[in-house]
XYZ file of C-alpha atoms in Angstrom:
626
model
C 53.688 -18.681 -34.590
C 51.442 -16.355 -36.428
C 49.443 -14.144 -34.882
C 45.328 -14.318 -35.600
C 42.965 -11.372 -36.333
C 39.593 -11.672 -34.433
C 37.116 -12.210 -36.898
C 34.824 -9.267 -35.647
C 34.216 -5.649 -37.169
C 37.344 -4.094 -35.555
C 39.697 -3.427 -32.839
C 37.302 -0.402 -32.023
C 34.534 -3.247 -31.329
C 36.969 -4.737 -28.745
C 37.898 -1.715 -26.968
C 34.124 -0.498 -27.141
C 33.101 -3.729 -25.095
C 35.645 -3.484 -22.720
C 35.625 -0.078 -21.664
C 32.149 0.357 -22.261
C 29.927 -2.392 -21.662
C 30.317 -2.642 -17.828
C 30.028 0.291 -15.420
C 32.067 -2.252 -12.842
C 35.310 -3.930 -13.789
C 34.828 -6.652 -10.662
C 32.105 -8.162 -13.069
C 35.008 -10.077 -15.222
C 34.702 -12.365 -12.646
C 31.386 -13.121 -12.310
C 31.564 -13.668 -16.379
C 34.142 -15.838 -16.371
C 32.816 -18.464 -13.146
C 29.734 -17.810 -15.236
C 31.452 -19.324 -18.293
C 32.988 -21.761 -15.902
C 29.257 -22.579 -14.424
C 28.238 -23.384 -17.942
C 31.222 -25.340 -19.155
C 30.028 -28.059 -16.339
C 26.670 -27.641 -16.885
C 27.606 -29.330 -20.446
C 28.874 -32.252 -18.836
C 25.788 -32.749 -16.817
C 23.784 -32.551 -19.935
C 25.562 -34.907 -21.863
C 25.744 -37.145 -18.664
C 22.006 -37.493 -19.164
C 22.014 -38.438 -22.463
C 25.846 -40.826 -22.963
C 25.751 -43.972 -20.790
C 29.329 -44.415 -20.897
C 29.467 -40.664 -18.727
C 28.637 -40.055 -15.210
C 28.498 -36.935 -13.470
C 29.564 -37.224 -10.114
C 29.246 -33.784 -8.679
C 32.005 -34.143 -6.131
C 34.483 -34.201 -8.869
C 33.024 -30.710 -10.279
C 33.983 -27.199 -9.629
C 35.657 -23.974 -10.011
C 38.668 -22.507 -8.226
C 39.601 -19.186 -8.032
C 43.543 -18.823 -7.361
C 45.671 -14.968 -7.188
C 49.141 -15.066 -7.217
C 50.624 -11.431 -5.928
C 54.227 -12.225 -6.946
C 53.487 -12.871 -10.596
C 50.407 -10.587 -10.813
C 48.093 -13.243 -12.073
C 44.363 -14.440 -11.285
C 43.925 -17.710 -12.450
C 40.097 -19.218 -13.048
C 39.782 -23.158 -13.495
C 37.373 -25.422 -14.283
C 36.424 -28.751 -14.478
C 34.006 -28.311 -17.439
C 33.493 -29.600 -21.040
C 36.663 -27.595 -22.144
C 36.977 -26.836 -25.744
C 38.867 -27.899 -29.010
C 41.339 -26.326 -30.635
C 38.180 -25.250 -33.172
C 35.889 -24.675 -30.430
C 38.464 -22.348 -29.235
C 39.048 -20.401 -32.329
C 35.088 -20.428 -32.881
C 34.335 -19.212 -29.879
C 37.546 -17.098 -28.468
C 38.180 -15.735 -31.870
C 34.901 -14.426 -32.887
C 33.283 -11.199 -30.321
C 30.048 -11.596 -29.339
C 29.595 -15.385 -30.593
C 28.671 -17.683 -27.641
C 29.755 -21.984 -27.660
C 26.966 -21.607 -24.882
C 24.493 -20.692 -27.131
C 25.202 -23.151 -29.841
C 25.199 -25.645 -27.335
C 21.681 -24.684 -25.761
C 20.472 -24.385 -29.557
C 22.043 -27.727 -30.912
C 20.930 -29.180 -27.802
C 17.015 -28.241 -26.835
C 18.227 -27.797 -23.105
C 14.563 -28.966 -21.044
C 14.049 -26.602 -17.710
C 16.297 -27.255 -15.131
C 19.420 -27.055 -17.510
C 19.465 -23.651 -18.768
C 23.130 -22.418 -19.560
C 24.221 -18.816 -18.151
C 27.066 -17.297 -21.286
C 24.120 -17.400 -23.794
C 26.342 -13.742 -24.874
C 30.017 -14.570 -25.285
C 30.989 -10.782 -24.899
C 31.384 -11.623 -21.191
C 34.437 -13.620 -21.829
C 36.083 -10.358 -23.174
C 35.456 -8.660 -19.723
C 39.016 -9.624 -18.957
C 40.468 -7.517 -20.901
C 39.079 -4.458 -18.373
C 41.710 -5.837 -15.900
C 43.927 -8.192 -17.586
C 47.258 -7.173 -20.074
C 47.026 -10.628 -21.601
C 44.767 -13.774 -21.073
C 45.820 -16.824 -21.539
C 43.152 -19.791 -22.342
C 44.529 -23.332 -21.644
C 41.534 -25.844 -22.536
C 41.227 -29.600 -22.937
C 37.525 -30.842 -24.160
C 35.935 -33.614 -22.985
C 37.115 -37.100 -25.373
C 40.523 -35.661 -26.458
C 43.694 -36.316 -25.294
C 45.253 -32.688 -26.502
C 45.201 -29.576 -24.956
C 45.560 -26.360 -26.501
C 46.865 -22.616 -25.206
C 44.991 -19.487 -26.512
C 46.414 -16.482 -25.721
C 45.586 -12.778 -26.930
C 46.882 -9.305 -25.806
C 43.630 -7.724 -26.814
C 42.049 -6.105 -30.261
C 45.481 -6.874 -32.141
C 44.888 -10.459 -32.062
C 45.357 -13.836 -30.646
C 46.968 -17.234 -30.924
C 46.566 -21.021 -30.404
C 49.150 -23.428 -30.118
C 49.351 -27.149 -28.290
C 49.720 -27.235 -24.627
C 49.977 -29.753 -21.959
C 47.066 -30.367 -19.716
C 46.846 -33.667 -17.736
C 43.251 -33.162 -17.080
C 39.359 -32.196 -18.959
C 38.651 -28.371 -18.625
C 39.913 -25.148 -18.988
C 41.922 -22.403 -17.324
C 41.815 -18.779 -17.784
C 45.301 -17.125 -16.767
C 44.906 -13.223 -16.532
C 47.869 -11.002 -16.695
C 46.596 -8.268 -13.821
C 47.098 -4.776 -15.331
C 49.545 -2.760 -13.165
C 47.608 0.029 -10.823
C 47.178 3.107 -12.829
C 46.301 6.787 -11.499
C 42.787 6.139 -10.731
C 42.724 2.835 -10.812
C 43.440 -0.089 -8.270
C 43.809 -3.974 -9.760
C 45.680 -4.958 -6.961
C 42.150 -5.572 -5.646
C 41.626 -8.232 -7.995
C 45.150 -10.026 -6.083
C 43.465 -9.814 -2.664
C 41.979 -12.607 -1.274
C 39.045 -10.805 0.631
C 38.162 -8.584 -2.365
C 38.009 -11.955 -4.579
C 35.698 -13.409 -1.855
C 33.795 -10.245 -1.798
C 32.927 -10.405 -5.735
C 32.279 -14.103 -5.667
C 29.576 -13.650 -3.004
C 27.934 -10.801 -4.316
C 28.087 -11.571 -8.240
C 28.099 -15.609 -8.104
C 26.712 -16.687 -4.536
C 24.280 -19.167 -6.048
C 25.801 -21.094 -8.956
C 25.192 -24.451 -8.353
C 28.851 -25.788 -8.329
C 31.391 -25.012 -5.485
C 33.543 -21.955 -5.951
C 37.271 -22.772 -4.582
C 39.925 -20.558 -3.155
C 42.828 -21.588 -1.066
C 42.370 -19.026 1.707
C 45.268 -17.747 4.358
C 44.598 -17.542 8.258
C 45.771 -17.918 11.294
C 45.420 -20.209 14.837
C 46.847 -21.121 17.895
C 49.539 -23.534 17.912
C 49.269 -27.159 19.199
C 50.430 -27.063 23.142
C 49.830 -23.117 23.352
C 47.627 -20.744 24.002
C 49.600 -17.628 23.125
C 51.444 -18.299 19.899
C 49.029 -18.361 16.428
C 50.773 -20.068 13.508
C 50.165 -19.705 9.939
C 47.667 -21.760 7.386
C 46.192 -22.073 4.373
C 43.306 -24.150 3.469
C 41.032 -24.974 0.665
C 37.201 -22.864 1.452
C 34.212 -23.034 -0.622
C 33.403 -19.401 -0.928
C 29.421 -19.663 -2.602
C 26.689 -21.274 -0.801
C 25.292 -23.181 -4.564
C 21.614 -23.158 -3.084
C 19.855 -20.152 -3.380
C 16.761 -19.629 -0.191
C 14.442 -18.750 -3.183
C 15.183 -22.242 -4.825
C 14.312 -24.106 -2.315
C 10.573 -25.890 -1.057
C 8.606 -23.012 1.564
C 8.024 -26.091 3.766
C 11.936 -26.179 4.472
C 12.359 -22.651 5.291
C 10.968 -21.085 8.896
C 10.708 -17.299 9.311
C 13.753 -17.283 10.884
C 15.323 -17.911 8.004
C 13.741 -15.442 5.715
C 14.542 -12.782 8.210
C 18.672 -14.281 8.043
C 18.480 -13.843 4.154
C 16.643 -10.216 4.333
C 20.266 -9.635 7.479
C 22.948 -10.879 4.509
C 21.477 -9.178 1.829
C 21.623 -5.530 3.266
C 18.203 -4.577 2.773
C 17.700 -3.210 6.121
C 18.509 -2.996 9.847
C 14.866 -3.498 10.509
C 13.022 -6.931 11.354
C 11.145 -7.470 8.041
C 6.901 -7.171 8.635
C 6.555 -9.846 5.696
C 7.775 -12.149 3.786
C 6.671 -13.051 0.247
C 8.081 -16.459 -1.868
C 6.455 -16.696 -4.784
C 7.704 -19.925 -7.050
C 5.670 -19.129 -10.827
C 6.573 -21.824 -13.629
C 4.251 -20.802 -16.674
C 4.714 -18.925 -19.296
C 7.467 -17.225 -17.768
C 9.890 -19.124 -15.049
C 11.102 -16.985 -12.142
C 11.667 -17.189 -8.064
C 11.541 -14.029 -6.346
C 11.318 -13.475 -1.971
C 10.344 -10.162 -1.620
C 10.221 -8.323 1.760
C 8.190 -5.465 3.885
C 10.394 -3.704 5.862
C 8.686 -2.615 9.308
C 10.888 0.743 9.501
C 11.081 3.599 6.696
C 14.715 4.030 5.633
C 16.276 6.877 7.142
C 16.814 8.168 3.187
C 13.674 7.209 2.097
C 12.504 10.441 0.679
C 15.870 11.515 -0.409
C 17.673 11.906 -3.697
C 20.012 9.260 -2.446
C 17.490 5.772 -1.753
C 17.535 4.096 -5.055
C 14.659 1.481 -5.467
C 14.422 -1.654 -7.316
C 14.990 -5.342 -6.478
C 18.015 -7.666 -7.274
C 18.001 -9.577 -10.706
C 19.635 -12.532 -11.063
C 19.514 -15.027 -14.452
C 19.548 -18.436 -13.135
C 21.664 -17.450 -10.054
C 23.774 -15.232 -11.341
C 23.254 -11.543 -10.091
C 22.772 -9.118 -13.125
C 21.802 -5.418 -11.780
C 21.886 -4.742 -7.768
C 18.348 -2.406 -8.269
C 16.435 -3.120 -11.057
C 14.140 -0.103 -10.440
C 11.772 -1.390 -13.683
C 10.544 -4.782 -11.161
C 8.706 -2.235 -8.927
C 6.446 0.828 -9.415
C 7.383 3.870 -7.386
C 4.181 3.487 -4.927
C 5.887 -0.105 -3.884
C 9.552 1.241 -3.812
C 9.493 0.405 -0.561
C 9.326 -3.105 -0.824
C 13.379 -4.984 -0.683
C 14.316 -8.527 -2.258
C 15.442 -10.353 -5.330
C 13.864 -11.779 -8.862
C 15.782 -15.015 -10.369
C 14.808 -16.166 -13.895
C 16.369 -18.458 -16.272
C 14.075 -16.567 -19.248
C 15.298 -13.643 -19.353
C 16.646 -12.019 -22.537
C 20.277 -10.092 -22.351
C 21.432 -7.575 -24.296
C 25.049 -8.339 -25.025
C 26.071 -8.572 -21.471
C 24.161 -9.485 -18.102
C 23.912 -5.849 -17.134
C 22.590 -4.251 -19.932
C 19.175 -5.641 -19.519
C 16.650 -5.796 -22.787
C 13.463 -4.181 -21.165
C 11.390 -7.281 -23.285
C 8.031 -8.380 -22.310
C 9.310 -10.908 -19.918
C 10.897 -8.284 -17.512
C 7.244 -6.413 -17.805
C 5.236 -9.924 -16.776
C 7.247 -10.417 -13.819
C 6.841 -6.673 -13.223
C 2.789 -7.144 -13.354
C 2.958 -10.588 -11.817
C 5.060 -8.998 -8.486
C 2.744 -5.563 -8.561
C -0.004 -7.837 -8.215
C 1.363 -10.528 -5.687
C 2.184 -7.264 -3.631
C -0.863 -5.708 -3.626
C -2.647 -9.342 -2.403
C 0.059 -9.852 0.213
C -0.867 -6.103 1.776
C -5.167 -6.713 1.316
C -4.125 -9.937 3.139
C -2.301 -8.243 5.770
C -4.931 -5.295 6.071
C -7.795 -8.175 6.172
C -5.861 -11.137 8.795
C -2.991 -9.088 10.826
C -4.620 -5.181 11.184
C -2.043 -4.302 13.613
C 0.738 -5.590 11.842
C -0.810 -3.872 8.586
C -1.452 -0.399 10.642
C 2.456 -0.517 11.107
C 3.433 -0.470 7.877
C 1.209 1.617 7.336
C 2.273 4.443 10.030
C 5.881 3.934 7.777
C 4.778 3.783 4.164
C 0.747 4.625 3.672
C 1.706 8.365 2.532
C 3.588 6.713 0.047
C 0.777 4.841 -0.660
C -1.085 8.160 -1.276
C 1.295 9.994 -3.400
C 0.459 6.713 -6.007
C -2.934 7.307 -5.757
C -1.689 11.393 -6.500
C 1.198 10.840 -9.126
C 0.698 10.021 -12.383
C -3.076 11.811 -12.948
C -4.930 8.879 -10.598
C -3.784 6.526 -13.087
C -2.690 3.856 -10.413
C -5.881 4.765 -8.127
C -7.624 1.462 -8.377
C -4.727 -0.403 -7.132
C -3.992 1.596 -3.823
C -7.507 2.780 -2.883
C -8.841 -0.299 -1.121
C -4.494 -0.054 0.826
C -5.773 3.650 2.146
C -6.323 4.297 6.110
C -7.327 7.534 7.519
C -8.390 8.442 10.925
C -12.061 8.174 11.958
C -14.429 10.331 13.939
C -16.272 7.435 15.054
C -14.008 4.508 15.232
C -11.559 7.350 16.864
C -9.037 4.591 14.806
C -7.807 4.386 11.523
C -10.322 2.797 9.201
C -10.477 1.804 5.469
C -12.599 3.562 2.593
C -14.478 0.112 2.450
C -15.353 -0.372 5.889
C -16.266 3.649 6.085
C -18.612 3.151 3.040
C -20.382 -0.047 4.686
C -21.616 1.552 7.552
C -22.513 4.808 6.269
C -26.698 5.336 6.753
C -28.826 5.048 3.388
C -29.579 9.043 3.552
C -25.861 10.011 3.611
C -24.870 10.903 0.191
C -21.045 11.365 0.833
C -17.903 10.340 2.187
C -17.076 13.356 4.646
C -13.725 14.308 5.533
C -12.125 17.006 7.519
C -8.289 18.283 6.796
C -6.315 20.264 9.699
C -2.188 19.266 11.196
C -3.778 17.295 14.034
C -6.645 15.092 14.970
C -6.991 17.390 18.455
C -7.748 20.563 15.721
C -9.979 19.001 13.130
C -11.740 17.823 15.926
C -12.099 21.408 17.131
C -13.439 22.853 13.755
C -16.811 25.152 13.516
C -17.061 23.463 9.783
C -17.800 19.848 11.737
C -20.767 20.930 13.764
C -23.463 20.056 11.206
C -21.739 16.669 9.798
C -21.444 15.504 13.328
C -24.891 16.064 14.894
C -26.285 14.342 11.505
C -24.535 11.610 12.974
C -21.684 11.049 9.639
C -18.801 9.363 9.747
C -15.696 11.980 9.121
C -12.199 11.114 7.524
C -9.323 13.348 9.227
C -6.748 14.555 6.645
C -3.882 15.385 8.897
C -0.860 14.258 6.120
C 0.137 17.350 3.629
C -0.638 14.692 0.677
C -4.104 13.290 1.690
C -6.282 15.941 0.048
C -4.723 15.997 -3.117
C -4.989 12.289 -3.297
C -8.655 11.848 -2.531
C -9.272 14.867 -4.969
C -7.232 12.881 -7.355
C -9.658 9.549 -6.170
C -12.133 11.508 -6.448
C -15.178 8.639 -5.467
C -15.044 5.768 -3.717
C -17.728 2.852 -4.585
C -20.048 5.599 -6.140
C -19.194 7.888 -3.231
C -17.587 11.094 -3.711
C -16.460 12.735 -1.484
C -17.216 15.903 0.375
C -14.747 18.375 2.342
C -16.914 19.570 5.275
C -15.482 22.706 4.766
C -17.263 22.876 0.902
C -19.871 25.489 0.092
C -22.862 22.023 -0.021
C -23.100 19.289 2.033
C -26.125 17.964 0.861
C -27.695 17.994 4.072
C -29.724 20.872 5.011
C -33.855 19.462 4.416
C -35.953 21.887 2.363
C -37.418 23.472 5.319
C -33.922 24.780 6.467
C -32.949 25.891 3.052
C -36.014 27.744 2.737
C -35.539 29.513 6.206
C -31.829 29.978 5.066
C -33.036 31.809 1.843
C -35.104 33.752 3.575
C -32.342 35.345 6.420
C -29.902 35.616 3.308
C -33.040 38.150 1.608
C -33.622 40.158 4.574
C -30.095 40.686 5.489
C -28.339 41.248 1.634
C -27.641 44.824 2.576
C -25.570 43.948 5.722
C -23.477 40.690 3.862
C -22.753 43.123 0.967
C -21.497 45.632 3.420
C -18.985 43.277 5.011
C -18.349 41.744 1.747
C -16.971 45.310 0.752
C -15.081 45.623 3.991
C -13.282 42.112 3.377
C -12.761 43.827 -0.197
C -10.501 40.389 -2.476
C -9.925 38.311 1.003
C -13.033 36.539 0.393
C -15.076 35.494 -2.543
C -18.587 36.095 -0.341
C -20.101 36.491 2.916
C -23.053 34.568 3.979
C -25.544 33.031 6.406
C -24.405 29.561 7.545
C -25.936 26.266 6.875
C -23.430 24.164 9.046
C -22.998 25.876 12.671
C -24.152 25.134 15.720
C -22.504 27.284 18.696
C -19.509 28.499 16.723
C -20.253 32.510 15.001
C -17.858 32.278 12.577
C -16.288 29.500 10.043
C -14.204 29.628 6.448
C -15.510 27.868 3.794
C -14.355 27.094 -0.111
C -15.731 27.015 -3.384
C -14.069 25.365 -6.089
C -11.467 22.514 -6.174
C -8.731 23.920 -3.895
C -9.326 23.957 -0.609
C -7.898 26.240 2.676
C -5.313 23.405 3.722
C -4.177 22.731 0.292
C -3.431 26.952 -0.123
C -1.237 26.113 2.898
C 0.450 23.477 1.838
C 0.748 25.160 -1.892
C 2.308 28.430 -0.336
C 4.614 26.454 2.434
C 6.534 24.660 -1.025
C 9.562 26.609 -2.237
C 8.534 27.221 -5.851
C 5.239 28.755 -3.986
C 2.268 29.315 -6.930
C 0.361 31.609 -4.573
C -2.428 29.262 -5.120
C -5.580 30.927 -3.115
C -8.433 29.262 -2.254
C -12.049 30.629 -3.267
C -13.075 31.195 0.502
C -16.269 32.406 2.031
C -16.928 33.567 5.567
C -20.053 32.026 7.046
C -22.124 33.763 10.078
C -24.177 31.632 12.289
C -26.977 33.368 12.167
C -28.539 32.209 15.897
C -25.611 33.413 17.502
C -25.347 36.510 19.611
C -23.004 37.863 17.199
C -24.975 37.846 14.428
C -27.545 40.077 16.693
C -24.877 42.725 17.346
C -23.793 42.799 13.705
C -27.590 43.886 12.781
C -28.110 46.118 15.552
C -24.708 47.967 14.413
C -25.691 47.770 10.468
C -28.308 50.057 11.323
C -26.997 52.668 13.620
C -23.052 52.899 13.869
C -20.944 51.331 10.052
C -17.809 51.626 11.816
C -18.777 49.252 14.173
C -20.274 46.642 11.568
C -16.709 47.266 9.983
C -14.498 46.477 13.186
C -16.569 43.434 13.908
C -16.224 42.538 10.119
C -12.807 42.764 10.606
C -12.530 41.028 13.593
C -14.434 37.834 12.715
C -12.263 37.087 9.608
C -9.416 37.018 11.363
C -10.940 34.991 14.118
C -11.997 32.120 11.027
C -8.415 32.688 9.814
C -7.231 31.204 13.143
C -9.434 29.105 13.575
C -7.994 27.763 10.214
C -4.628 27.778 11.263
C -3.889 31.056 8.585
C -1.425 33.483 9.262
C -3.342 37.171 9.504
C -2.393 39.592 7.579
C -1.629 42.300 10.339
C -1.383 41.367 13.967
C -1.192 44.697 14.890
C -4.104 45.972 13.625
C -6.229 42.302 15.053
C -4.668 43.577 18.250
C -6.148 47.194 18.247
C -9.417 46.416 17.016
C -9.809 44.045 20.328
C -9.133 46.693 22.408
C -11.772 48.607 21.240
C -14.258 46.148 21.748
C -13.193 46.061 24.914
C -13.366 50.067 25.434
């Protein structure tokens, strides 16, 4: 019998796809019950359409059968099976799919989409098989036929027996090499293990004949030997099914088999869209960060299947990076492939789902924030800053989105409250949204720079997270509202009498400020009378767009920029203080120098700033005390 060339470019093409193609050689199988999967799904189709067939589903399925002595893993069907032709068309020419053609020839309606729409997946064998062997008998003939091919040299057909419709796939198992193991592909449990993570959900039973063991009849003490027949898949999918058949408990089993955490989920979201694109997704928010959730290691992205059949384990292009944290799966029978189920084409249908799940997301989370605050404030104590860093990354671009999902600690509330209910309540004469940034609550709360914002009677915002300045300077307003650091040079407060009374100190005392200006030499940018304290003598301000706490946070990062901020030191001038710095300026320098001294590093403490020379804070107390 004469060998047969495939009818594709070259045996390069071959070995390309085989070696290539799929990162994982365990995905032969889900190819070929894929294949399998659509072989019956062309009986059911016809069934529909040929009164003289019926399709009774009992009598369909696919059995998975290793045998270690001979080395082989044997696939069967009870599908369409193919011709002698069909087998030559479609085994004999790479990359051409019967599926396909049949879908095409066919107009398949929804509800009877076929899987192998590729045929390169057939050719997956060939990663773990020395020879396949094809033994087929279509639907309406009485012959079988045997095709049989050792890889890119060729293949041949010849007549076979075969008592019943279908086809069999007989793979040769490649003996174990260095680095590789195919006696995995012999083993029952590792077969089970690929069939339920690769082919869970096709819709027909998936066979094996699977070894155990029991106790004997009339004792407790001896086990004896069996083997029985197990469906391995479940066929139904969760995510197929009608939301008024499923109860939170059996979301929360789902989110337990799948792996996608330890925790109890917060929420569950279903979502069922048949439009212009068909898919199922249940996605899930966890209630607990992952312990590598900031590392190099977590990998986001949700599961993809096509019509049940699971294509990439993280598809990180379903989810933006500010929703990484959210787990589940995406099934659609519209999806386009790229020559094989894992090389996904990133087409316009992957981006609508993409937009369509962003957006469901983002509703589910308003929802929560809106109907279930303290579940909401719980996911948010695991995931809000990395709700922030999408505000931050990518130059505010996803601000809109996240800015109503934002929660920051209130002076008033003493609670966290949202940027909307902050700007509802704020009085008709307050021009911004105030914030203060410091590590804790118990030390912004402490702050000179507060003193003024507070007695006005304002609402203030407490930064305490590393990330929160940079994304509200990122925000940068809020329904009109900008906001205002109460640490910045203006806080549009002071009335026009104060200013003028403020001018008028700053006049009469220019010759003592420039003094101490000179003292604090480059550590400050000026010194001046202060428009915001009460019974504090001292306070740091900034000017310009960086800001005390973002220095520190700047200069605590490894690849340090030595950022500075523009600072200022501010003198109450009704304190005592301020009365012994004049009375010095005009009889002793060295004293106005010394207390100069002294009450910058005082406002760098109060800040939370290291100072520059402990010794040196240390003498000049003593002689204050002298």
């Amino acid at each position: 019998m004469a060998k047969q060339q495939f009818k594709a470019e070259s045996k390069r093409l071959l070995e390309m796809m085989i070696n290539s193609i799929y990162s994982q050689r365990e995905v032969f199988l889900r190819e070929l019950i894929s294949n399998a999967s659509d072989a019956i799904d062309k009986i059911y189709y016809k069934a529909l359409t040929d009164e003289s067939l019926t399709f009774d589903q009992e009598n369909y399925y696919i059995k998975v059968t290793p045998n270690k002595e001979n080395r082989t893993l044997t696939i069967t069907d009870t599908g369409i099976g193919m011709t002698k032709e069909e087998l030559e068309n479609n085994l004999g020419v790479i990359a051409k799919s019967g599926s396909l053609a049949f879908k095409t020839e066919n107009e398949l309606k929804d509800g009877h989409d076929i899987i192998g729409q590729f045929g390169v997946g057939f050719y997956a064998a060939f990663m773990v098989a020395d020879v396949v062997t094809v033994i087929s008998r279509a639907l309406g003939s009485d012959e079988a036929y045997k095709w049989q091919s050792e890889g890119a040299e060729g293949y041949t057909i010849e007549p076979h027996e075969k008592d019943t419709v279908g086809t069999e796939i007989i793979l040769q198992i490649k003996e174990n090499a260095e680095e590789e193991n195919y006696d995995e592909f012999l083993e029952e449990y590792s077969l089970k293990t690929i069939i339920k993570k690769y082919s869970d959900f096709i819709r027909y039973p998936i066979k094996m004949d699977v070894s155990g063991q029991r106790p004997k009849e009339d004792s407790e003490d001896e086990l004896e030997s069996y083997v029985e027949e197990q469906t391995i898949n479940s066929m139904v999918p969760i995510w197929r099914k009608n939301k008024s058949e499923l109860t939170d408990e059996d979301y929360e089993k789902f989110y337990q088999e799948k792996h996608y955490g330890f925790d109890k989920p917060l929420k569950h979201i279903h979502i069922s869209v048949d439009g212009t694109i068909r898919y199922q997704s249940i996605l899930y928010i966890p209630e607990n960060m992952p312990f590598d959730y900031y590392s190099k290691e977590y990998e986001k992205g949700l599961e993809l299947y096509s019509n049940g059949v699971l294509i990439m384990n993280k598809s990180a292009d379903l989810l933006p990076d500010y929703f990484s944290f959210v787990k589940g799966m995406v099934d659609s029978e519209d999806l386009s492939l790229n020559i094989s189920r894992e090389m996904l084409q990133h087409d316009r249908q992957l981006k609508l789902i993409a937009k369509n799940i962003n957006k469901k997301i983002k509703n589910e989370l308003q929802s929560l924030l809106k109907n279930d605050r303290e579940k909401y404030e719980t996911f948010y104590k695991a995931f809000g800053r990395q709700l922030k860093y999408g505000v931050y990354s990518d130059f505010g671009s996803n601000k809109e989105v996240l800015q109503d999902l934002l929660l920051f600690h209130s002076s008033k509330e003493n609670k966290l409250v949202s940027l909307d209910e902050y700007v509802s309540r704020m009085p008709e004469d307050q021009k911004y949204i105030y914030y203060a940034s410091g590590e804790s609550i118990d030390r912004i709360e402490k702050l000179p720079q507060t003193e003024l914002v507070s007695e006005k009677g304002y609402e203030i915002l407490y930064f305490t997270e590393d990330i929160d300045e940079f994304a509200i300077k990122m925000l940068m307003n809020y329904k009109e509202k900008e906001f205002k650091s109460v640490s910045s040079g203006d806080l549009g407060i002071e009335s026009d009498e104060n200013e003028a009374q403020t001018e008028t100190e700053k006049a009469e005392n220019k010759d003592l400020f420039d003094f101490m200006k000179n003292v604090l030499s480059s550590k400050v940018k000026d010194v001046r009378i202060s428009k915001r304290l009460k019974s504090h003598p001292v306070c740091l301000t900034t000017e310009g767009d960086v800001t005390i706490e973002m220095e520190k946070i700047l200069s605590a990062m490894p690849d340090n920029q030595n950022v500075k901020a523009d600072k200022v030191l501010e003198i109450n001038s009704n304190h005592e203080v301020f009365q012994s710095l004049k009375n010095a300026f005009e009889s002793d320098k060295d004293k106005v120098t010394l207390y100069t001294n002294l009450l910058y590093n005082q406002a760098l403490l109060i800040e939370g700033l290291p100072i520059q020379d402990p010794v040196e804070f240390t003498n000049d107390m003593c002689k204050v005390m002298v």
